[in-house]
Structure formats: C-alpha cells, structure tokens
C-alpha positions as a printed Julia matrix, in Angstrom:
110×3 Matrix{Float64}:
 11.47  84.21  -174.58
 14.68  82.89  -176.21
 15.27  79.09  -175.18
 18.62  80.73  -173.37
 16.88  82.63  -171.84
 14.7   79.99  -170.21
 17.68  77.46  -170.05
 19.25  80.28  -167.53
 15.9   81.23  -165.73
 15.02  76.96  -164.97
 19.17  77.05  -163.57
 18.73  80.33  -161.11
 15.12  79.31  -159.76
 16.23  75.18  -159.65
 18.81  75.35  -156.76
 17.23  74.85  -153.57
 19.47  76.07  -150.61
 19.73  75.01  -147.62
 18.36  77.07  -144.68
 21.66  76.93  -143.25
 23.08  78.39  -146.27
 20.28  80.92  -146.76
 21.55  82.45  -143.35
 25.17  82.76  -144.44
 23.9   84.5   -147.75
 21.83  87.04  -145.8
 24.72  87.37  -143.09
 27.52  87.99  -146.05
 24.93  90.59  -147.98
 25.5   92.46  -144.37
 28.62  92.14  -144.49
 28.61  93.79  -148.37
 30.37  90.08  -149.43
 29.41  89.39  -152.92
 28.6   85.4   -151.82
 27.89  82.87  -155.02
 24.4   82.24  -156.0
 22.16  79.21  -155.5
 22.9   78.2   -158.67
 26.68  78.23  -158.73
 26.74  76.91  -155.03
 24.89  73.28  -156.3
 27.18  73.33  -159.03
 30.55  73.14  -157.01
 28.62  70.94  -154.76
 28.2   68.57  -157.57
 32.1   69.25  -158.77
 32.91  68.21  -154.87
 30.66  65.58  -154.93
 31.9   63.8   -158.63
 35.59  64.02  -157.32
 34.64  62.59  -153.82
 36.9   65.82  -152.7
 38.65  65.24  -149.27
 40.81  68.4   -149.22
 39.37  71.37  -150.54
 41.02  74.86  -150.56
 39.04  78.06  -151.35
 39.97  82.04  -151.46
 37.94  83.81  -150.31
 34.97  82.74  -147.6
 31.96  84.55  -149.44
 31.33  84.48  -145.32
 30.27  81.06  -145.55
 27.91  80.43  -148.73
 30.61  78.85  -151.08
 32.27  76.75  -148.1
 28.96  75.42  -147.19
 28.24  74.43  -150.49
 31.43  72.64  -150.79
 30.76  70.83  -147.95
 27.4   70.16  -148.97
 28.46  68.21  -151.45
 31.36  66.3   -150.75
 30.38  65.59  -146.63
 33.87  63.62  -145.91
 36.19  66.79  -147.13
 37.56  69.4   -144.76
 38.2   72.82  -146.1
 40.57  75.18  -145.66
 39.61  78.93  -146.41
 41.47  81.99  -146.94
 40.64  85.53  -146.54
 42.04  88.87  -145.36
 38.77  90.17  -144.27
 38.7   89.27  -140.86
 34.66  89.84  -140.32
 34.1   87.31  -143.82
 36.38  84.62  -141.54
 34.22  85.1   -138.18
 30.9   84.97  -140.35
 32.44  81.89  -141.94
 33.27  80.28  -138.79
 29.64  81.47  -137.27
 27.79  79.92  -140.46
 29.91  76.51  -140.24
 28.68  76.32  -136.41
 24.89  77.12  -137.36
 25.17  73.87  -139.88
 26.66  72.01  -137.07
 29.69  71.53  -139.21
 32.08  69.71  -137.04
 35.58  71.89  -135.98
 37.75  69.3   -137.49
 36.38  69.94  -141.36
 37.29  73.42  -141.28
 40.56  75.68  -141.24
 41.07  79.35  -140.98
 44.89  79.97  -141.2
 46.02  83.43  -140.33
C-alpha cells in the first residue's frame, strides 16, 4: 500500500461521529442527499472551531450532517442554511432537535 494511500485510509476511518450526526447521515441517505463524510465533517468542525465562528452560512443542508458538524465545532455560532429542497430543510430542522440544538442557533429562511 502506497503511503497515500494509507494517509487517506487513517483520515476516513479517524473521524468519530457523533450519534446525533450518524442519524442525520442515515436520514439524508433516505432522503437520496449526498451528506459530507466523517472525515470532511471534523474538518469544517475544526475550520469553525480555529475561527471561533459566530455566524455561519451554508448552501445546502446535506439534511443536517454538515450543519451539525459546524456546530459541533464552533458551539457559540448560529447557522443559517439554505436549500430549495423542502424535505433536506425539515430533516435539517428534525436532526438539529434530536442534538438538542437550541431554536435560536439555527435559521431556515424561505
């Protein structure tokens, strides 16, 4: 095995979601959203995190998986997400509620 290729195995398998998140991934696969992986999730978590992020705008909900991870990492933010697929905003706002993510750090404009 190439040391890329191990470099790129250790980053999928090292990200450890949440259970909260795991939920919103299997919800959005339903859905037939393509939702980030694991490993891109902890990175923008990190990003958020660095940058102590207080207002964070995303396109696109990935029915929750990326917006929890941004709120993962930076727990102070509130987000504001945009999509036209009305079911990806609903399983959003259902996956926010599961993590008990407080109404006030989240916005769905129509």
């Amino acid at each position: 095995m190439a040391e890329s290729d191990a470099i790129r195995r250790y980053a999928l398998e090292a990200a450890v979601e949440p259970e909260s998140i795991e939920r919103a991934r299997a919800r959005a696969v339903e859905l037939g959203a393509d939702p980030i992986s694991a490993a891109v999730g902890a990175q923008i978590a990190v990003v958020t995190a660095a940058t102590a992020a207080l207002n964070i705008v995303e396109i696109g909900t990935g029915a929750g998986v990326s917006g929890l991870w941004l709120l993962h990492g930076s727990p102070r933010a509130t987000l504001t997400t945009i999509d036209n697929e009305p079911e990806h905003l609903a399983a959003a706002r259902t996956a926010f509620t599961e993590a008990k993510i407080p109404p006030a750090r989240s916005r769905f404009p129509s």
